[in-house]
């Protein structure tokens, strides 16, 4: 997100748009399936908590996404974010 901020913000906006095309949504669905497989493997190997892969993904993706968007604002409530700490907090939420 930090390295490709413009692309991240564009993709996020496009995904949430009612104008998103079926082709675009199908491409994203394939990425989602790949991510679910990775998390499912982590669950099966005992690395991740035994929970729904979608729930675990949510605890990784959404906090980082929301904190990043808030951090980018001119008048952010989070002007100094330690993203290593954010990643660690997300990891702590999903690891077994």
PDB file of C-alpha atoms in Angstrom:
ATOM      1  CA  UNK A   1       0.000   0.000   0.000  1.00  0.00           C
ATOM      2  CA  UNK A   2       2.791   2.413   0.868  1.00  0.00           C
ATOM      3  CA  UNK A   3       4.818   1.633  -2.233  1.00  0.00           C
ATOM      4  CA  UNK A   4       1.874   1.718  -4.663  1.00  0.00           C
ATOM      5  CA  UNK A   5      -0.490   4.119  -2.910  1.00  0.00           C
ATOM      6  CA  UNK A   6      -2.188   5.488  -6.013  1.00  0.00           C
ATOM      7  CA  UNK A   7      -2.808   1.999  -7.381  1.00  0.00           C
ATOM      8  CA  UNK A   8      -4.101   0.751  -4.019  1.00  0.00           C
ATOM      9  CA  UNK A   9      -6.533   3.631  -3.651  1.00  0.00           C
ATOM     10  CA  UNK A  10      -7.724   3.258  -7.248  1.00  0.00           C
ATOM     11  CA  UNK A  11      -8.307  -0.494  -6.907  1.00  0.00           C
ATOM     12  CA  UNK A  12     -10.109  -0.070  -3.601  1.00  0.00           C
ATOM     13  CA  UNK A  13     -12.368   2.610  -5.028  1.00  0.00           C
ATOM     14  CA  UNK A  14     -13.011   0.630  -8.195  1.00  0.00           C
ATOM     15  CA  UNK A  15     -13.856  -2.551  -6.264  1.00  0.00           C
ATOM     16  CA  UNK A  16     -16.413  -0.734  -4.172  1.00  0.00           C
ATOM     17  CA  UNK A  17     -17.943   1.031  -7.147  1.00  0.00           C
ATOM     18  CA  UNK A  18     -21.357  -0.018  -8.461  1.00  0.00           C
ATOM     19  CA  UNK A  19     -19.751   0.400 -11.892  1.00  0.00           C
ATOM     20  CA  UNK A  20     -17.297  -2.503 -11.373  1.00  0.00           C
ATOM     21  CA  UNK A  21     -17.480  -4.867 -14.331  1.00  0.00           C
ATOM     22  CA  UNK A  22     -18.058  -8.603 -14.098  1.00  0.00           C
ATOM     23  CA  UNK A  23     -14.607  -9.170 -15.613  1.00  0.00           C
ATOM     24  CA  UNK A  24     -12.970  -7.082 -12.915  1.00  0.00           C
ATOM     25  CA  UNK A  25     -14.886  -8.821 -10.144  1.00  0.00           C
ATOM     26  CA  UNK A  26     -13.992 -12.246 -11.559  1.00  0.00           C
ATOM     27  CA  UNK A  27     -10.290 -11.328 -11.576  1.00  0.00           C
ATOM     28  CA  UNK A  28     -10.510 -10.193  -7.951  1.00  0.00           C
ATOM     29  CA  UNK A  29     -12.367 -13.377  -7.051  1.00  0.00           C
ATOM     30  CA  UNK A  30      -9.423 -15.423  -8.339  1.00  0.00           C
ATOM     31  CA  UNK A  31      -7.047 -13.451  -6.096  1.00  0.00           C
ATOM     32  CA  UNK A  32      -9.438 -14.020  -3.202  1.00  0.00           C
ATOM     33  CA  UNK A  33      -9.453 -17.771  -3.840  1.00  0.00           C
ATOM     34  CA  UNK A  34      -5.653 -17.836  -3.858  1.00  0.00           C
ATOM     35  CA  UNK A  35      -5.541 -15.927  -0.578  1.00  0.00           C
ATOM     36  CA  UNK A  36      -8.123 -18.228   1.016  1.00  0.00           C
ATOM     37  CA  UNK A  37      -6.021 -21.259  -0.018  1.00  0.00           C
ATOM     38  CA  UNK A  38      -2.940 -19.781   1.630  1.00  0.00           C
ATOM     39  CA  UNK A  39      -4.812 -19.080   4.859  1.00  0.00           C
ATOM     40  CA  UNK A  40      -6.472 -22.516   4.775  1.00  0.00           C
ATOM     41  CA  UNK A  41      -3.032 -24.107   4.541  1.00  0.00           C
ATOM     42  CA  UNK A  42      -1.886 -22.054   7.539  1.00  0.00           C
ATOM     43  CA  UNK A  43      -4.882 -23.302   9.508  1.00  0.00           C
ATOM     44  CA  UNK A  44      -4.246 -26.921   8.518  1.00  0.00           C
ATOM     45  CA  UNK A  45      -0.558 -26.646   9.459  1.00  0.00           C
ATOM     46  CA  UNK A  46      -1.470 -25.225  12.876  1.00  0.00           C
ATOM     47  CA  UNK A  47       0.175 -21.857  12.204  1.00  0.00           C
ATOM     48  CA  UNK A  48      -3.085 -19.906  12.181  1.00  0.00           C
ATOM     49  CA  UNK A  49      -6.068 -20.026  14.506  1.00  0.00           C
ATOM     50  CA  UNK A  50      -8.733 -22.586  13.626  1.00  0.00           C
ATOM     51  CA  UNK A  51     -11.244 -20.113  12.242  1.00  0.00           C
ATOM     52  CA  UNK A  52     -12.790 -19.264   8.910  1.00  0.00           C
ATOM     53  CA  UNK A  53     -10.098 -18.178   6.424  1.00  0.00           C
ATOM     54  CA  UNK A  54     -12.281 -15.197   5.500  1.00  0.00           C
ATOM     55  CA  UNK A  55     -12.395 -14.105   9.143  1.00  0.00           C
ATOM     56  CA  UNK A  56      -8.619 -14.397   9.524  1.00  0.00           C
ATOM     57  CA  UNK A  57      -8.070 -12.490   6.282  1.00  0.00           C
ATOM     58  CA  UNK A  58     -10.349  -9.750   7.589  1.00  0.00           C
ATOM     59  CA  UNK A  59      -8.210  -9.374  10.712  1.00  0.00           C
ATOM     60  CA  UNK A  60      -5.144  -8.909   8.504  1.00  0.00           C
ATOM     61  CA  UNK A  61      -6.397  -6.831   5.628  1.00  0.00           C
ATOM     62  CA  UNK A  62      -9.018  -4.442   6.986  1.00  0.00           C
ATOM     63  CA  UNK A  63      -7.094  -3.023   9.958  1.00  0.00           C
ATOM     64  CA  UNK A  64      -4.042  -2.332   7.800  1.00  0.00           C
ATOM     65  CA  UNK A  65      -6.189  -0.832   5.053  1.00  0.00           C
ATOM     66  CA  UNK A  66      -8.125   1.471   7.391  1.00  0.00           C
ATOM     67  CA  UNK A  67      -5.054   2.574   9.343  1.00  0.00           C
ATOM     68  CA  UNK A  68      -3.190   3.294   6.113  1.00  0.00           C
ATOM     69  CA  UNK A  69      -6.036   5.394   4.721  1.00  0.00           C
ATOM     70  CA  UNK A  70      -6.308   7.349   7.974  1.00  0.00           C
ATOM     71  CA  UNK A  71      -2.520   7.858   8.113  1.00  0.00           C
ATOM     72  CA  UNK A  72      -2.569   9.392   4.590  1.00  0.00           C
ATOM     73  CA  UNK A  73      -5.056  12.121   5.523  1.00  0.00           C
ATOM     74  CA  UNK A  74      -3.726  15.638   6.000  1.00  0.00           C
ATOM     75  CA  UNK A  75      -5.352  15.904   9.422  1.00  0.00           C
ATOM     76  CA  UNK A  76      -4.953  12.312  10.485  1.00  0.00           C
ATOM     77  CA  UNK A  77      -5.696  11.083  13.982  1.00  0.00           C
ATOM     78  CA  UNK A  78      -2.720   8.748  13.342  1.00  0.00           C
ATOM     79  CA  UNK A  79       0.069  10.957  11.987  1.00  0.00           C
ATOM     80  CA  UNK A  80       2.887   8.702  13.222  1.00  0.00           C
ATOM     81  CA  UNK A  81       2.086   5.072  12.505  1.00  0.00           C
ATOM     82  CA  UNK A  82       4.580   2.306  13.164  1.00  0.00           C
ATOM     83  CA  UNK A  83       3.446  -0.111  10.457  1.00  0.00           C
ATOM     84  CA  UNK A  84       5.712  -2.833  11.802  1.00  0.00           C
ATOM     85  CA  UNK A  85       3.650  -2.670  14.999  1.00  0.00           C
ATOM     86  CA  UNK A  86       0.419  -2.718  12.999  1.00  0.00           C
ATOM     87  CA  UNK A  87       1.574  -5.837  11.133  1.00  0.00           C
ATOM     88  CA  UNK A  88       2.601  -7.464  14.415  1.00  0.00           C
ATOM     89  CA  UNK A  89      -0.803  -6.707  15.934  1.00  0.00           C
ATOM     90  CA  UNK A  90      -2.520  -8.285  12.924  1.00  0.00           C
ATOM     91  CA  UNK A  91      -0.241 -11.323  13.139  1.00  0.00           C
ATOM     92  CA  UNK A  92      -0.996 -11.661  16.866  1.00  0.00           C
ATOM     93  CA  UNK A  93      -4.701 -11.663  16.016  1.00  0.00           C
ATOM     94  CA  UNK A  94      -4.466 -14.593  13.596  1.00  0.00           C
ATOM     95  CA  UNK A  95      -1.559 -16.758  14.761  1.00  0.00           C
ATOM     96  CA  UNK A  96      -2.272 -19.826  16.802  1.00  0.00           C
TER      97      UNK A  96
END
